[in-house]
CSV table of C-alpha atoms in Angstrom, one decimal:
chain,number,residue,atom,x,y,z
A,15,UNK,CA,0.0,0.0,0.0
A,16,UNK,CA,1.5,3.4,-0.3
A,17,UNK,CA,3.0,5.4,2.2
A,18,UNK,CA,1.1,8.3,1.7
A,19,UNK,CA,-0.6,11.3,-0.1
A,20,UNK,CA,0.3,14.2,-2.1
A,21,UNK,CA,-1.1,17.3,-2.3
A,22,UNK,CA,-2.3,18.3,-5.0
A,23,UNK,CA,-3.0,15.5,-7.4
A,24,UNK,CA,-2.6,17.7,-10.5
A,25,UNK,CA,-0.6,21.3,-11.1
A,26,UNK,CA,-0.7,23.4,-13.9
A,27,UNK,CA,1.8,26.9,-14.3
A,28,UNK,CA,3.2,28.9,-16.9
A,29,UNK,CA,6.9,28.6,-17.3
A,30,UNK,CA,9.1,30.9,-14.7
A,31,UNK,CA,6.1,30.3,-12.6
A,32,UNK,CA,7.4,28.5,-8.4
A,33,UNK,CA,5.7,24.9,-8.2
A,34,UNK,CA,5.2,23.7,-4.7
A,35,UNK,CA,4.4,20.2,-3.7
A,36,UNK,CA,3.6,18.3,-0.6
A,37,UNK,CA,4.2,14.9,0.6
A,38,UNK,CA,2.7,13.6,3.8
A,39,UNK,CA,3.3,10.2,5.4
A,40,UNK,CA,2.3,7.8,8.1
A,41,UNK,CA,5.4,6.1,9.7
A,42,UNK,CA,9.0,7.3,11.6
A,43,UNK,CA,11.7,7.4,8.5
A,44,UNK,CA,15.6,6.8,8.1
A,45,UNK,CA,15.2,9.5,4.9
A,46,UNK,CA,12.7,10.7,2.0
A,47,UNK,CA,13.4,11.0,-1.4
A,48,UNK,CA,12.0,12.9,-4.3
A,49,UNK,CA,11.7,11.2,-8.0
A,50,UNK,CA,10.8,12.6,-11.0
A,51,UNK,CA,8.9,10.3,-13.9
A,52,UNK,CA,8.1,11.3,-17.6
A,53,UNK,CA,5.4,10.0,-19.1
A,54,UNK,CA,6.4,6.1,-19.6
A,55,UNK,CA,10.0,6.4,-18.3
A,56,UNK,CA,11.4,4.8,-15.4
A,57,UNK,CA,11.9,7.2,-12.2
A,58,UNK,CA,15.1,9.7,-11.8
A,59,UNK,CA,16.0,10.6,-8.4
A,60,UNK,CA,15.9,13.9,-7.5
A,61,UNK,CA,17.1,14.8,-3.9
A,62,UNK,CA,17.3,12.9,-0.6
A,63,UNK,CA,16.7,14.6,2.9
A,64,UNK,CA,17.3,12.7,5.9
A,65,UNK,CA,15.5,12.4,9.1
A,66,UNK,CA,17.8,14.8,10.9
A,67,UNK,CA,17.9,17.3,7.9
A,68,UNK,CA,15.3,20.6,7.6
A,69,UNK,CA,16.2,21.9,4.3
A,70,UNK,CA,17.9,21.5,1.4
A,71,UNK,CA,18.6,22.4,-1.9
A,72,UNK,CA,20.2,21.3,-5.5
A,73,UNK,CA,19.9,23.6,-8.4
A,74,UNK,CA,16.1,25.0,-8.7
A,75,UNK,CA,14.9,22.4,-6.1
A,76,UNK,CA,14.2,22.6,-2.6
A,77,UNK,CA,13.0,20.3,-0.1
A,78,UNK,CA,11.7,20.7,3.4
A,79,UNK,CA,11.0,18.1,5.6
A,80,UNK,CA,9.2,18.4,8.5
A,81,UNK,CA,9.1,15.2,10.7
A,82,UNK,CA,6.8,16.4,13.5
A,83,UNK,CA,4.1,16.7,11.0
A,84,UNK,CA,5.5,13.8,9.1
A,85,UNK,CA,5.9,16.1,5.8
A,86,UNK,CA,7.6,17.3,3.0
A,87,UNK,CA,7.6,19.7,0.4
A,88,UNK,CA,9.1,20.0,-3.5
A,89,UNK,CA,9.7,23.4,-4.3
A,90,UNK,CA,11.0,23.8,-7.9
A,91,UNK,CA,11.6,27.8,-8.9
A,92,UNK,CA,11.9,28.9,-12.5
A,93,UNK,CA,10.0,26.0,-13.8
A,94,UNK,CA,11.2,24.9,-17.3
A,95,UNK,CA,8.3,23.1,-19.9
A,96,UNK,CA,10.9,20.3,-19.1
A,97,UNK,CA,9.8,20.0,-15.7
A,98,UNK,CA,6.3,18.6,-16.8
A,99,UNK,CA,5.9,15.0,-15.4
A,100,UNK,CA,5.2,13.3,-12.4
A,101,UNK,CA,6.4,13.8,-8.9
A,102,UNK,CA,6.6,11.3,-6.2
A,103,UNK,CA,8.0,11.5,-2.9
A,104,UNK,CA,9.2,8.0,-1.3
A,105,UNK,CA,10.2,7.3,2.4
A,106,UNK,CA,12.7,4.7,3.4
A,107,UNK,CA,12.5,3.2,7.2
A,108,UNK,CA,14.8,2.7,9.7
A,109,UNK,CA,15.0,-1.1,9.0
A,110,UNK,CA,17.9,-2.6,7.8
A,111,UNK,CA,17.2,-2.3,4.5
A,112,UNK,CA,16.4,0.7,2.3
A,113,UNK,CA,12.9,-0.8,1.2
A,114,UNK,CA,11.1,2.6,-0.7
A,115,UNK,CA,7.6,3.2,0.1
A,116,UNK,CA,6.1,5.9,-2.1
A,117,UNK,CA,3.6,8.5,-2.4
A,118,UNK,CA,0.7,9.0,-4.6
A,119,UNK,CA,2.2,11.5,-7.0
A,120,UNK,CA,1.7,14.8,-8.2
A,121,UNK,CA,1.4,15.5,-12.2
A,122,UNK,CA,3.0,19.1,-12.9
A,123,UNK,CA,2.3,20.5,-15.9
A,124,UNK,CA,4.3,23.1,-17.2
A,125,UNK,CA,3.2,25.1,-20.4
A,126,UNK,CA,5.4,27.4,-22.3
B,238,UNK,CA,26.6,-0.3,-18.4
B,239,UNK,CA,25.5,3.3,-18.1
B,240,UNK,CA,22.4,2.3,-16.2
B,241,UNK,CA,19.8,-0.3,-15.0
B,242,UNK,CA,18.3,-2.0,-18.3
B,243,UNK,CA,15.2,-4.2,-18.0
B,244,UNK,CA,13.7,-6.2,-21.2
B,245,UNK,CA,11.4,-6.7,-22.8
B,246,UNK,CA,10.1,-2.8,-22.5
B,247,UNK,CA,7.0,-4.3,-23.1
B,248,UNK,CA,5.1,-7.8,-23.3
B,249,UNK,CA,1.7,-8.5,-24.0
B,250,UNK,CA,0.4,-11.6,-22.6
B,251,UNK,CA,-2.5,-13.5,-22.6
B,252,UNK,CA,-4.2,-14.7,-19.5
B,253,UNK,CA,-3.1,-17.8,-17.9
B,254,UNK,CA,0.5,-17.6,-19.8
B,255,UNK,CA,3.7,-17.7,-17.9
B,256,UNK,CA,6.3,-14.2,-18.0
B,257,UNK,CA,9.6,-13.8,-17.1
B,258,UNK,CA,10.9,-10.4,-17.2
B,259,UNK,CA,14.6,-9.0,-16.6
B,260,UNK,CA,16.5,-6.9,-15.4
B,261,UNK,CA,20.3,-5.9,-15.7
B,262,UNK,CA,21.6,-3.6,-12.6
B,263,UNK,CA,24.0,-1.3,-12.7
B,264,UNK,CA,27.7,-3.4,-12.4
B,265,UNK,CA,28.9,-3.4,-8.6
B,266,UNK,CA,25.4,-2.4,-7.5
B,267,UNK,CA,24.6,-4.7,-4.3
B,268,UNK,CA,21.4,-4.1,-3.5
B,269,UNK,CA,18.5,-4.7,-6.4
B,270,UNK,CA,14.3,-4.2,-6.2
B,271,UNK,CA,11.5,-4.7,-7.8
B,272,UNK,CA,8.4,-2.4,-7.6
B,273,UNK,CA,5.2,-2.9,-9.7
B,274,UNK,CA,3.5,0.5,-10.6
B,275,UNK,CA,-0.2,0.2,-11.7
B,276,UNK,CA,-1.8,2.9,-13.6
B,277,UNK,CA,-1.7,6.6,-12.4
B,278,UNK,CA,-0.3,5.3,-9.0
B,279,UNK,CA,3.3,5.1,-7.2
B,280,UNK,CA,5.1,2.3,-7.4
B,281,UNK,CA,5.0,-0.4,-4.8
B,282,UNK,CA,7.9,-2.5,-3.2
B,283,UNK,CA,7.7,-6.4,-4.3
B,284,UNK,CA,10.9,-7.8,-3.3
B,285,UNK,CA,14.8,-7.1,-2.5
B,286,UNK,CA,17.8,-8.6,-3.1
B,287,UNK,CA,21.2,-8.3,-1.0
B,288,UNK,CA,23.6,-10.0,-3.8
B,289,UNK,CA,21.9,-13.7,-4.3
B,290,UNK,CA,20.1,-13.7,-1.2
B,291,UNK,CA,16.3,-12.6,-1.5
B,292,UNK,CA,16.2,-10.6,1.9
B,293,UNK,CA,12.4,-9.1,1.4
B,294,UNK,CA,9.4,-11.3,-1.1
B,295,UNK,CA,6.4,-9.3,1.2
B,296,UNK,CA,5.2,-7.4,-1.7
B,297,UNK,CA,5.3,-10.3,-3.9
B,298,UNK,CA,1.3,-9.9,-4.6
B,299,UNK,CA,0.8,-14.0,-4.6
B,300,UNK,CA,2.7,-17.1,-5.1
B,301,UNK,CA,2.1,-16.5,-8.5
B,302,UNK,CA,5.0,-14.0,-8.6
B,303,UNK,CA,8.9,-15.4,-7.7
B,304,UNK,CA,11.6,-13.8,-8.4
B,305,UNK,CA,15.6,-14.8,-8.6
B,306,UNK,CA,19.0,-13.5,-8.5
B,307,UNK,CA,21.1,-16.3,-9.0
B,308,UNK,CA,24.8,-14.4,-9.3
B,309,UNK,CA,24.4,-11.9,-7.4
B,310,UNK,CA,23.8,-9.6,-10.8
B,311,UNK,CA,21.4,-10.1,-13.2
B,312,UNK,CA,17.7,-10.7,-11.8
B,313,UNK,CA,14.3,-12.2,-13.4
B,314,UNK,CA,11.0,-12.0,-12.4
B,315,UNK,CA,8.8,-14.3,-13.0
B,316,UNK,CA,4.9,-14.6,-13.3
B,317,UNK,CA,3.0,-17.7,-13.8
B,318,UNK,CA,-0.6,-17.9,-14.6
B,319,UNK,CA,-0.7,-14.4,-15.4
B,320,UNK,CA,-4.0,-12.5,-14.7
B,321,UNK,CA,-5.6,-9.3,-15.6
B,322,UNK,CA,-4.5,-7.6,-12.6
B,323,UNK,CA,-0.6,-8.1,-13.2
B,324,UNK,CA,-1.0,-5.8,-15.7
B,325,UNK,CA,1.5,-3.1,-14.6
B,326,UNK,CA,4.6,-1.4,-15.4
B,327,UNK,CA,7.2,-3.4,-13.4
B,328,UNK,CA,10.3,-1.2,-12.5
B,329,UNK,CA,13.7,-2.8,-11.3
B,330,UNK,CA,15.8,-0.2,-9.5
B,331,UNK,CA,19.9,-1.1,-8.1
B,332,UNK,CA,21.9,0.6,-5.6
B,333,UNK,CA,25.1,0.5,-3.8
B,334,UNK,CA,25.5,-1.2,-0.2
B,335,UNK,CA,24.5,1.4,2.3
B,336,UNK,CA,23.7,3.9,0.0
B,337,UNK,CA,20.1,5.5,0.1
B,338,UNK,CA,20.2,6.2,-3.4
B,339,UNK,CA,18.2,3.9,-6.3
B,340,UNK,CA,18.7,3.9,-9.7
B,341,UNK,CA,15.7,2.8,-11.9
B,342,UNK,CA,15.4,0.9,-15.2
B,343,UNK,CA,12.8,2.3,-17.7
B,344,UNK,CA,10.2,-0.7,-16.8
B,345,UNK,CA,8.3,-3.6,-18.4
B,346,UNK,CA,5.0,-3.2,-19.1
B,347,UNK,CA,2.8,-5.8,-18.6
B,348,UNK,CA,-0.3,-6.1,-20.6
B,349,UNK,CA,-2.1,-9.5,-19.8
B,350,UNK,CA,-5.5,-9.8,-22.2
């Protein structure tokens, strides 16, 4: 079953337009991890917070993680039409082995 | 390789007919799993694989389903009696030991008719 929701399900924005995205989950994590996927491509990974982190950032992304409220948000500024595709956020535990458990994704749209 | 391959990209089966689908880590990658992702949903966890050993089947939807690592390298999934609901895009994904980080194939999917 999957880990949890994200918020929203769908996002359309011009390009040069901020596109936010949230990620909630249910149990205590090791890490969470953000993935891009294009339409019938396999996932890239994007960024990896851990448990113990609050922020942080790789090019135009930004992650927050917020483990009181067990969430997490995808910021991605100056969107690009090239940023159109699905997000999904995907929690590992702290077992012994990095089993991912992922959200329900969020489509971003981006239109030139 | 560059990255994780899996083949066929796509197979169409009909129902009740055996599949065995593979996939090719990335060389030196330990760790290797396989997630089934239905339609318009995230991916879920089948099984893991530590080398040979199978250290995780819970996601394995039925004992339909079995998967095998023999060398440590290349893995194959396998799905007998195949039924509607397999259908799926199933995605194989490698990493290093201890690292957080997995890399994903482009998927197989799975059409059963």
């Amino acid at each position: 079953s999957q880990q949890g929701e994200e918020d929203p399900q769908a996002l359309s924005i011009q390009e040069g337009e901020n596109a936010t995205m949230n990620c909630s989950y249910k149990t205590s994590i090791n890490n969470l991890q953000w993935y891009r996927q294009n339409s019938g491509r396999g996932l890239v990974h994007l960024i990896l917070i851990r448990s113990n982190e609050r922020e942080k950032h790789s090019g135009r992304l930004r992650v927050t993680l917020d483990t009181s409220k067990k969430s997490s948000s995808l910021l991605i500024t100056a969107s690009r039409a090239a940023d159109t595709a699905s997000y999904f956020c995907a929690t590992a535990s702290n077992t012994g082995f990095q089993k991912l458990v992922f959200g329900t994704g969020t489509r971003l749209l981006v239109s030139p | 390789g560059a990255g994780v391959s899996q083949s066929p990209r796509y197979k169409v089966a009909k129902r009740g007919q055996d599949v065995a689908l593979r996939c090719d880590p990335i060389s030196g990658h330990v760790s290797l799993f396989w997630y089934q992702q239905a339609l318009g949903q995230g991916p879920e966890f089948l099984t893991y694989f530590q080398n040979e050993a199978q250290l995780d089947k819970s996601g394995l939807p039925s004992d339909r389903f079995f998967a095998e690592r023999p060398e440590g390298s290349v893995s194959t999934l396998k799905i007998q009696r195949t039924q509607q609901e397999d259908s799926a895009v199933y995605l194989c994904a490698s990493s290093l030991r201890l690292s957080n980080e997995q890399f994903f194939g482009p998927g197989t999917r799975l059409t059963v008719l």
